[in-house]
CSV table of C-alpha atoms in Angstrom, one decimal:
chain,number,residue,atom,x,y,z
A,1,UNK,CA,0.0,0.0,0.0
A,2,UNK,CA,2.8,2.4,0.9
A,3,UNK,CA,4.6,1.7,-2.4
A,4,UNK,CA,1.4,2.4,-4.5
A,5,UNK,CA,0.8,5.6,-2.5
A,6,UNK,CA,4.4,6.9,-3.1
A,7,UNK,CA,4.2,6.0,-6.8
A,8,UNK,CA,0.9,7.9,-7.2
A,9,UNK,CA,2.4,10.9,-5.4
A,10,UNK,CA,5.4,10.9,-7.8
A,11,UNK,CA,3.3,10.6,-10.9
A,12,UNK,CA,0.8,13.3,-9.8
A,13,UNK,CA,3.5,15.7,-8.5
A,14,UNK,CA,5.7,15.3,-11.6
A,15,UNK,CA,3.5,15.2,-14.6
A,16,UNK,CA,6.4,16.1,-17.0
A,17,UNK,CA,8.4,13.1,-15.9
A,18,UNK,CA,5.3,11.0,-16.3
A,19,UNK,CA,4.8,12.3,-19.8
A,20,UNK,CA,8.5,11.6,-20.7
A,21,UNK,CA,8.3,8.1,-19.3
A,22,UNK,CA,5.2,7.2,-21.3
A,23,UNK,CA,6.6,8.8,-24.4
A,24,UNK,CA,9.9,6.9,-24.0
A,25,UNK,CA,8.0,3.6,-23.6
A,26,UNK,CA,5.9,4.2,-26.7
A,27,UNK,CA,8.9,5.2,-28.7
A,28,UNK,CA,10.8,2.1,-27.5
A,29,UNK,CA,7.9,-0.3,-28.4
A,30,UNK,CA,7.5,1.3,-31.8
A,31,UNK,CA,11.3,1.1,-32.5
A,32,UNK,CA,11.3,-2.6,-31.5
A,33,UNK,CA,8.4,-3.3,-33.8
A,34,UNK,CA,10.1,-1.5,-36.7
A,35,UNK,CA,13.4,-3.3,-36.1
A,36,UNK,CA,11.6,-6.7,-36.1
A,37,UNK,CA,9.9,-5.8,-39.4
A,38,UNK,CA,13.3,-4.7,-40.9
A,39,UNK,CA,15.0,-7.8,-39.6
A,40,UNK,CA,12.3,-10.0,-41.2
A,41,UNK,CA,12.8,-8.2,-44.6
A,42,UNK,CA,16.5,-8.8,-44.5
A,43,UNK,CA,16.5,-12.2,-42.9
A,44,UNK,CA,16.5,-14.0,-46.2
A,45,UNK,CA,19.6,-12.1,-47.2
A,46,UNK,CA,21.3,-13.3,-44.1
A,47,UNK,CA,20.3,-16.8,-44.9
A,48,UNK,CA,21.6,-16.5,-48.5
A,49,UNK,CA,24.9,-15.1,-47.2
A,50,UNK,CA,25.1,-17.9,-44.6
A,51,UNK,CA,24.5,-20.5,-47.3
A,52,UNK,CA,27.2,-19.0,-49.5
A,53,UNK,CA,29.7,-19.0,-46.6
A,54,UNK,CA,28.8,-22.6,-45.7
A,55,UNK,CA,29.1,-23.7,-49.4
A,56,UNK,CA,32.5,-21.9,-49.6
A,57,UNK,CA,33.7,-23.8,-46.5
A,58,UNK,CA,32.5,-27.1,-47.8
A,59,UNK,CA,34.2,-26.4,-51.1
A,60,UNK,CA,37.5,-25.6,-49.4
A,61,UNK,CA,37.3,-28.7,-47.2
A,62,UNK,CA,36.5,-30.8,-50.3
A,63,UNK,CA,39.5,-29.4,-52.2
A,64,UNK,CA,41.7,-30.0,-49.1
A,65,UNK,CA,40.5,-33.6,-48.8
A,66,UNK,CA,41.0,-34.3,-52.5
A,67,UNK,CA,44.5,-32.8,-52.5
A,68,UNK,CA,45.7,-34.3,-49.2
A,69,UNK,CA,43.2,-36.9,-48.2
A,70,UNK,CA,42.6,-37.9,-44.6
A,71,UNK,CA,45.4,-38.3,-42.0
A,72,UNK,CA,46.1,-41.9,-42.9
A,73,UNK,CA,46.3,-41.3,-46.7
A,74,UNK,CA,48.5,-38.1,-46.1
A,75,UNK,CA,50.9,-40.2,-43.9
A,76,UNK,CA,51.1,-42.9,-46.6
A,77,UNK,CA,51.7,-40.3,-49.3
A,78,UNK,CA,54.4,-38.6,-47.2
A,79,UNK,CA,56.1,-42.0,-46.7
A,80,UNK,CA,55.9,-42.7,-50.4
A,81,UNK,CA,57.4,-39.4,-51.3
A,82,UNK,CA,60.3,-40.0,-48.8
A,83,UNK,CA,61.0,-43.4,-50.4
A,84,UNK,CA,60.8,-42.0,-53.8
A,85,UNK,CA,63.3,-39.2,-52.9
A,86,UNK,CA,65.7,-41.8,-51.6
A,87,UNK,CA,65.4,-43.9,-54.7
A,88,UNK,CA,66.0,-40.8,-57.0
A,89,UNK,CA,69.0,-39.8,-55.0
A,90,UNK,CA,70.5,-43.3,-55.3
A,91,UNK,CA,69.7,-43.3,-59.0
A,92,UNK,CA,71.4,-40.0,-59.7
A,93,UNK,CA,74.4,-41.1,-57.7
A,94,UNK,CA,74.8,-44.2,-59.7
A,95,UNK,CA,74.1,-42.3,-63.0
A,96,UNK,CA,77.0,-39.9,-62.2
A,97,UNK,CA,79.4,-42.9,-62.0
A,98,UNK,CA,78.7,-43.9,-65.6
A,99,UNK,CA,80.6,-42.7,-68.6
A,100,UNK,CA,78.8,-40.3,-71.0
A,101,UNK,CA,78.2,-43.0,-73.7
A,102,UNK,CA,76.9,-45.5,-71.2
A,103,UNK,CA,74.6,-42.9,-69.6
A,104,UNK,CA,73.1,-41.8,-72.9
A,105,UNK,CA,72.3,-45.4,-73.8
A,106,UNK,CA,70.4,-45.8,-70.5
A,107,UNK,CA,66.6,-45.8,-70.3
A,108,UNK,CA,65.7,-42.4,-69.0
A,109,UNK,CA,62.9,-39.8,-68.8
A,110,UNK,CA,63.7,-36.9,-71.1
A,111,UNK,CA,62.7,-33.9,-69.0
A,112,UNK,CA,63.2,-31.5,-72.0
A,113,UNK,CA,60.4,-33.2,-74.0
A,114,UNK,CA,58.2,-34.1,-71.1
A,115,UNK,CA,55.5,-31.9,-69.5
A,116,UNK,CA,55.9,-30.4,-66.1
A,117,UNK,CA,52.8,-28.2,-65.9
A,118,UNK,CA,49.5,-28.7,-67.9
A,119,UNK,CA,46.5,-26.4,-67.8
A,120,UNK,CA,43.1,-27.8,-68.8
A,121,UNK,CA,39.6,-26.3,-68.5
A,122,UNK,CA,36.7,-28.0,-66.9
A,123,UNK,CA,34.8,-30.2,-69.3
A,124,UNK,CA,37.6,-30.4,-71.8
A,125,UNK,CA,40.4,-33.1,-72.2
A,126,UNK,CA,43.9,-32.9,-70.7
A,127,UNK,CA,47.0,-34.5,-72.1
A,128,UNK,CA,50.0,-35.2,-69.9
A,129,UNK,CA,53.2,-36.2,-71.8
A,130,UNK,CA,56.1,-38.2,-70.6
A,131,UNK,CA,59.0,-38.7,-73.0
A,132,UNK,CA,61.2,-41.8,-72.4
A,133,UNK,CA,64.5,-42.3,-74.2
A,134,UNK,CA,65.9,-45.7,-75.0
A,135,UNK,CA,62.8,-47.4,-73.5
A,136,UNK,CA,63.5,-50.8,-74.9
A,137,UNK,CA,61.1,-53.4,-73.3
A,138,UNK,CA,60.6,-51.4,-70.1
A,139,UNK,CA,57.0,-50.6,-69.1
A,140,UNK,CA,56.1,-46.9,-68.5
A,141,UNK,CA,53.4,-46.3,-65.9
A,142,UNK,CA,51.3,-43.3,-64.7
A,143,UNK,CA,50.2,-42.8,-61.1
A,144,UNK,CA,48.1,-40.2,-59.3
A,145,UNK,CA,50.1,-38.7,-56.4
A,146,UNK,CA,47.0,-37.8,-54.4
A,147,UNK,CA,46.3,-41.4,-53.5
A,148,UNK,CA,49.2,-43.1,-55.3
A,149,UNK,CA,46.7,-45.0,-57.4
A,150,UNK,CA,48.4,-46.7,-60.5
A,151,UNK,CA,46.4,-45.5,-63.5
A,152,UNK,CA,48.2,-47.2,-66.3
A,153,UNK,CA,51.1,-49.6,-67.0
A,154,UNK,CA,52.2,-49.8,-70.5
A,155,UNK,CA,49.0,-49.7,-72.6
A,156,UNK,CA,46.9,-51.2,-69.8
A,157,UNK,CA,44.5,-49.0,-67.8
A,158,UNK,CA,44.0,-49.9,-64.1
A,159,UNK,CA,41.1,-47.6,-63.1
A,160,UNK,CA,37.3,-48.0,-63.5
A,161,UNK,CA,37.2,-44.3,-64.5
A,162,UNK,CA,36.8,-44.5,-68.3
A,163,UNK,CA,38.0,-40.9,-68.7
A,164,UNK,CA,41.6,-42.0,-68.2
A,165,UNK,CA,43.3,-43.5,-71.2
A,166,UNK,CA,46.8,-44.0,-72.4
A,167,UNK,CA,47.3,-42.8,-76.0
A,168,UNK,CA,49.3,-45.0,-78.4
A,169,UNK,CA,53.0,-44.3,-77.8
A,170,UNK,CA,54.4,-42.0,-80.3
A,171,UNK,CA,57.9,-42.7,-81.5
A,172,UNK,CA,60.3,-40.5,-83.4
A,173,UNK,CA,60.8,-42.7,-86.5
A,174,UNK,CA,63.5,-40.4,-88.0
A,175,UNK,CA,65.6,-40.7,-84.9
A,176,UNK,CA,64.9,-44.4,-84.7
A,177,UNK,CA,66.4,-44.8,-88.2
A,178,UNK,CA,69.6,-42.9,-87.3
A,179,UNK,CA,70.0,-42.7,-83.5
A,180,UNK,CA,73.0,-40.9,-82.1
A,181,UNK,CA,74.6,-40.5,-78.7
A,182,UNK,CA,73.3,-37.0,-78.5
A,183,UNK,CA,69.8,-37.8,-79.8
A,184,UNK,CA,68.6,-41.2,-78.4
A,185,UNK,CA,65.3,-42.8,-79.4
A,186,UNK,CA,62.3,-41.0,-77.7
A,187,UNK,CA,58.9,-42.5,-77.0
A,188,UNK,CA,56.1,-40.2,-75.8
A,189,UNK,CA,53.6,-41.7,-73.3
A,190,UNK,CA,50.6,-39.5,-73.1
A,191,UNK,CA,48.0,-39.8,-70.3
A,192,UNK,CA,44.6,-38.5,-71.6
A,193,UNK,CA,41.9,-37.4,-69.2
A,194,UNK,CA,38.6,-36.7,-70.9
A,195,UNK,CA,36.0,-34.3,-69.5
A,196,UNK,CA,38.3,-32.9,-66.8
A,197,UNK,CA,36.7,-32.2,-63.5
A,198,UNK,CA,37.9,-29.9,-60.8
A,199,UNK,CA,38.9,-32.8,-58.5
A,200,UNK,CA,41.3,-34.0,-61.2
A,201,UNK,CA,43.7,-31.2,-60.4
A,202,UNK,CA,47.0,-32.2,-58.8
A,203,UNK,CA,50.2,-34.1,-59.5
A,204,UNK,CA,50.6,-37.2,-61.7
A,205,UNK,CA,53.7,-39.4,-61.7
A,206,UNK,CA,55.3,-40.9,-64.8
A,207,UNK,CA,57.6,-43.9,-63.8
A,208,UNK,CA,59.9,-46.2,-65.7
A,209,UNK,CA,62.3,-48.9,-64.5
A,210,UNK,CA,65.9,-48.7,-65.6
A,211,UNK,CA,69.1,-50.7,-65.0
A,212,UNK,CA,69.9,-48.4,-62.1
A,213,UNK,CA,66.4,-48.4,-60.5
A,214,UNK,CA,63.0,-46.8,-60.9
A,215,UNK,CA,63.0,-43.2,-62.1
A,216,UNK,CA,60.0,-40.9,-62.1
A,217,UNK,CA,58.8,-37.5,-63.2
A,218,UNK,CA,55.8,-35.6,-61.9
A,219,UNK,CA,53.4,-33.4,-64.0
A,220,UNK,CA,51.1,-30.9,-62.4
A,221,UNK,CA,47.6,-30.6,-63.8
A,222,UNK,CA,45.9,-27.3,-63.2
A,223,UNK,CA,42.2,-27.2,-63.8
A,224,UNK,CA,40.5,-23.9,-64.7
A,225,UNK,CA,36.9,-23.4,-63.6
A,226,UNK,CA,35.2,-20.6,-65.5
A,227,UNK,CA,33.6,-17.8,-63.4
A,228,UNK,CA,29.9,-17.3,-64.3
A,229,UNK,CA,27.9,-14.3,-63.0
A,230,UNK,CA,25.2,-11.9,-63.9
A,231,UNK,CA,26.0,-8.2,-63.6
A,232,UNK,CA,24.0,-6.3,-60.9
A,233,UNK,CA,22.5,-7.3,-57.6
A,234,UNK,CA,21.2,-10.7,-56.8
A,235,UNK,CA,17.7,-9.2,-56.4
A,236,UNK,CA,16.5,-6.8,-59.0
A,237,UNK,CA,13.3,-4.6,-59.1
A,238,UNK,CA,12.1,-3.5,-62.5
A,239,UNK,CA,9.3,-1.0,-63.4
A,240,UNK,CA,6.4,-2.5,-65.3
A,241,UNK,CA,6.4,-1.6,-68.9
A,242,UNK,CA,10.1,-1.0,-69.2
A,243,UNK,CA,12.8,-3.3,-70.8
A,244,UNK,CA,14.3,-6.0,-68.6
A,245,UNK,CA,18.0,-6.3,-69.5
A,246,UNK,CA,20.4,-8.8,-68.0
A,247,UNK,CA,24.1,-9.5,-68.9
A,248,UNK,CA,25.9,-12.7,-68.1
A,249,UNK,CA,29.7,-12.8,-68.0
A,250,UNK,CA,31.9,-15.9,-68.4
A,251,UNK,CA,35.5,-15.3,-67.2
A,252,UNK,CA,38.6,-17.4,-66.6
A,253,UNK,CA,37.7,-19.4,-69.7
A,254,UNK,CA,40.4,-19.6,-72.4
A,255,UNK,CA,38.1,-22.0,-74.3
A,256,UNK,CA,34.7,-20.2,-74.9
A,257,UNK,CA,31.7,-22.1,-73.7
A,258,UNK,CA,29.8,-24.2,-76.3
A,259,UNK,CA,26.6,-22.5,-75.3
A,260,UNK,CA,25.0,-20.0,-72.9
A,261,UNK,CA,21.4,-20.7,-72.0
A,262,UNK,CA,19.0,-18.3,-70.2
A,263,UNK,CA,16.1,-19.7,-68.1
A,264,UNK,CA,13.2,-18.0,-66.6
A,265,UNK,CA,12.4,-20.3,-63.7
A,266,UNK,CA,12.4,-23.6,-65.7
A,267,UNK,CA,11.6,-22.2,-69.1
A,268,UNK,CA,14.4,-21.9,-71.7
A,269,UNK,CA,14.4,-18.4,-73.3
A,270,UNK,CA,17.0,-18.9,-76.1
A,271,UNK,CA,14.9,-20.7,-78.7
A,272,UNK,CA,11.3,-20.0,-79.6
A,273,UNK,CA,10.3,-18.4,-76.3
A,274,UNK,CA,6.6,-18.4,-75.5
A,275,UNK,CA,7.0,-14.8,-74.3
A,276,UNK,CA,7.1,-12.2,-77.1
A,277,UNK,CA,9.8,-9.5,-77.1
A,278,UNK,CA,12.6,-11.8,-75.8
A,279,UNK,CA,16.0,-11.4,-77.3
A,280,UNK,CA,19.3,-13.2,-76.5
A,281,UNK,CA,22.7,-12.1,-77.9
A,282,UNK,CA,26.0,-13.9,-77.1
A,283,UNK,CA,29.5,-12.7,-77.9
A,284,UNK,CA,32.0,-15.6,-77.3
A,285,UNK,CA,35.6,-15.0,-76.5
A,286,UNK,CA,38.1,-15.1,-73.6
A,287,UNK,CA,35.5,-13.1,-71.8
A,288,UNK,CA,32.1,-14.2,-73.0
A,289,UNK,CA,29.1,-11.8,-72.8
A,290,UNK,CA,25.5,-12.9,-73.2
A,291,UNK,CA,22.7,-10.3,-73.0
A,292,UNK,CA,19.0,-11.1,-72.3
A,293,UNK,CA,16.4,-8.5,-73.1
A,294,UNK,CA,12.6,-8.7,-72.4
A,295,UNK,CA,10.6,-5.8,-73.7
A,296,UNK,CA,7.5,-4.4,-72.0
A,297,UNK,CA,8.1,-6.3,-68.7
A,298,UNK,CA,5.0,-7.2,-66.7
A,299,UNK,CA,4.2,-9.1,-63.5
A,300,UNK,CA,4.4,-12.5,-65.3
A,301,UNK,CA,8.1,-11.9,-65.9
A,302,UNK,CA,8.8,-11.9,-62.1
A,303,UNK,CA,10.9,-14.9,-61.0
A,304,UNK,CA,14.3,-16.5,-61.1
A,305,UNK,CA,16.6,-15.9,-64.1
A,306,UNK,CA,19.5,-18.3,-64.6
A,307,UNK,CA,22.5,-18.1,-66.8
A,308,UNK,CA,23.8,-21.7,-67.6
A,309,UNK,CA,26.9,-22.5,-69.6
A,310,UNK,CA,28.6,-25.6,-70.9
A,311,UNK,CA,31.3,-25.0,-68.3
A,312,UNK,CA,31.1,-23.4,-64.9
A,313,UNK,CA,28.3,-23.3,-62.4
A,314,UNK,CA,24.9,-21.7,-63.2
A,315,UNK,CA,24.2,-18.3,-61.7
A,316,UNK,CA,20.8,-17.1,-60.8
A,317,UNK,CA,19.1,-13.8,-59.7
A,318,UNK,CA,15.6,-12.9,-58.7
A,319,UNK,CA,13.7,-10.2,-60.7
A,320,UNK,CA,10.5,-8.6,-59.4
A,321,UNK,CA,8.4,-6.5,-61.8
A,322,UNK,CA,6.3,-3.9,-60.1
A,323,UNK,CA,4.3,-0.8,-60.9
A,324,UNK,CA,6.2,2.5,-60.8
A,325,UNK,CA,5.1,3.6,-57.4
A,326,UNK,CA,5.5,0.1,-55.9
A,327,UNK,CA,9.0,-0.2,-57.3
A,328,UNK,CA,10.0,3.2,-55.9
A,329,UNK,CA,8.6,2.3,-52.5
A,330,UNK,CA,10.4,-1.1,-52.5
A,331,UNK,CA,13.7,0.6,-53.6
A,332,UNK,CA,13.4,3.0,-50.7
A,333,UNK,CA,12.7,0.2,-48.3
A,334,UNK,CA,15.7,-1.8,-49.6
A,335,UNK,CA,18.0,1.2,-49.4
A,336,UNK,CA,17.4,1.5,-45.7
A,337,UNK,CA,19.2,-1.9,-45.3
A,338,UNK,CA,17.4,-2.7,-42.1
A,339,UNK,CA,18.3,0.4,-40.2
A,340,UNK,CA,15.8,2.5,-38.2
A,341,UNK,CA,16.1,6.3,-38.5
A,342,UNK,CA,14.8,8.3,-35.5
A,343,UNK,CA,13.3,11.8,-35.9
A,344,UNK,CA,14.9,14.5,-33.9
A,345,UNK,CA,18.2,12.7,-33.5
A,346,UNK,CA,20.1,14.2,-36.4
A,347,UNK,CA,20.3,13.1,-40.0
A,348,UNK,CA,21.4,9.6,-40.5
A,349,UNK,CA,21.2,8.6,-36.8
A,350,UNK,CA,20.6,4.8,-36.7
A,351,UNK,CA,18.9,2.9,-34.0
A,352,UNK,CA,20.8,-0.4,-33.5
A,353,UNK,CA,20.2,-3.2,-31.0
A,354,UNK,CA,22.6,-1.6,-28.6
A,355,UNK,CA,20.5,1.6,-28.6
A,356,UNK,CA,17.3,-0.4,-28.0
A,357,UNK,CA,18.9,-2.1,-25.0
A,358,UNK,CA,20.2,1.2,-23.6
A,359,UNK,CA,16.7,2.7,-23.9
A,360,UNK,CA,15.2,-0.3,-22.2
A,361,UNK,CA,17.6,0.0,-19.3
A,362,UNK,CA,16.8,3.7,-19.0
A,363,UNK,CA,13.1,3.1,-18.9
A,364,UNK,CA,13.5,0.3,-16.3
A,365,UNK,CA,15.6,2.7,-14.2
A,366,UNK,CA,13.0,5.4,-14.3
A,367,UNK,CA,10.3,2.9,-13.3
A,368,UNK,CA,12.4,1.8,-10.4
A,369,UNK,CA,13.0,5.4,-9.3
A,370,UNK,CA,9.2,6.0,-9.6
A,371,UNK,CA,8.6,3.1,-7.3
């Protein structure tokens, strides 16, 4: 009873404080409601960004696993490399003890005519060349260093992946007719990988036995993945009755894509589109441009637009077609980016969660004093 009497006395004797308290509470609740509304509008953007970050982490982890494997496979690969280094050191030591004519007649891998670095684009073939001099009846084999899997030995293929093939050995017939000490017979063993994928990148080992031991040479395969994107924001607002224009770019692609397809949701727009006024123009090159135009856009043109190529991942954006006033209102809403602007606090003053908590503590303190 005493507390209620004191609170009534404070409220009646200090009407200005009472008015400020109620005004602050109303402003607080209004700000919280506006903040929740803004957060709900931008929550999908946060989800999209979170999904992209998670996808990027998964991609990095996948690339790391493919390159190094798990702990056990990494340990096995490290041990294999150590043994190989010891064998190569012993081979070069014994090779140095031979006379020049004897060394030149020895079976060897010709580094000058062998590849050390090969670049291939996703979806296209890769050719890794290993040139062997004075091969005789020795078998040349290819292995993948990532998991030390033997891919080929001679002309035999030891993998279920049909993309890996060994091309018929190419001999230099002119040299075979007149071999010399300075130009021994060369045979090129070419490992072919059809329809290269990103996971195929890494090192491949060419090996051949000799009288002095096993010699090897590694070739690095670099896989290029084209970058595909549509210019502009991921979410686009277009006025009804105007022309919708989208441009798709394909970069990091030395070999131009075989095709660039545009989709509206699941409908292909390139050939005989059901919608009149649709036009697609593609300029192929080291940096391919493809432009989509839709005249007199209307609400039925709202939806996902996807640029899909023969190489690279598809890229999509969302387009919303609205009437002029609605588009302007939506643009203003998006430009706010989820911030709340308070009147009377100066231009550009933003109400963040920290400000809301501070205001809430202030109101609670005033209520406590009033009690």
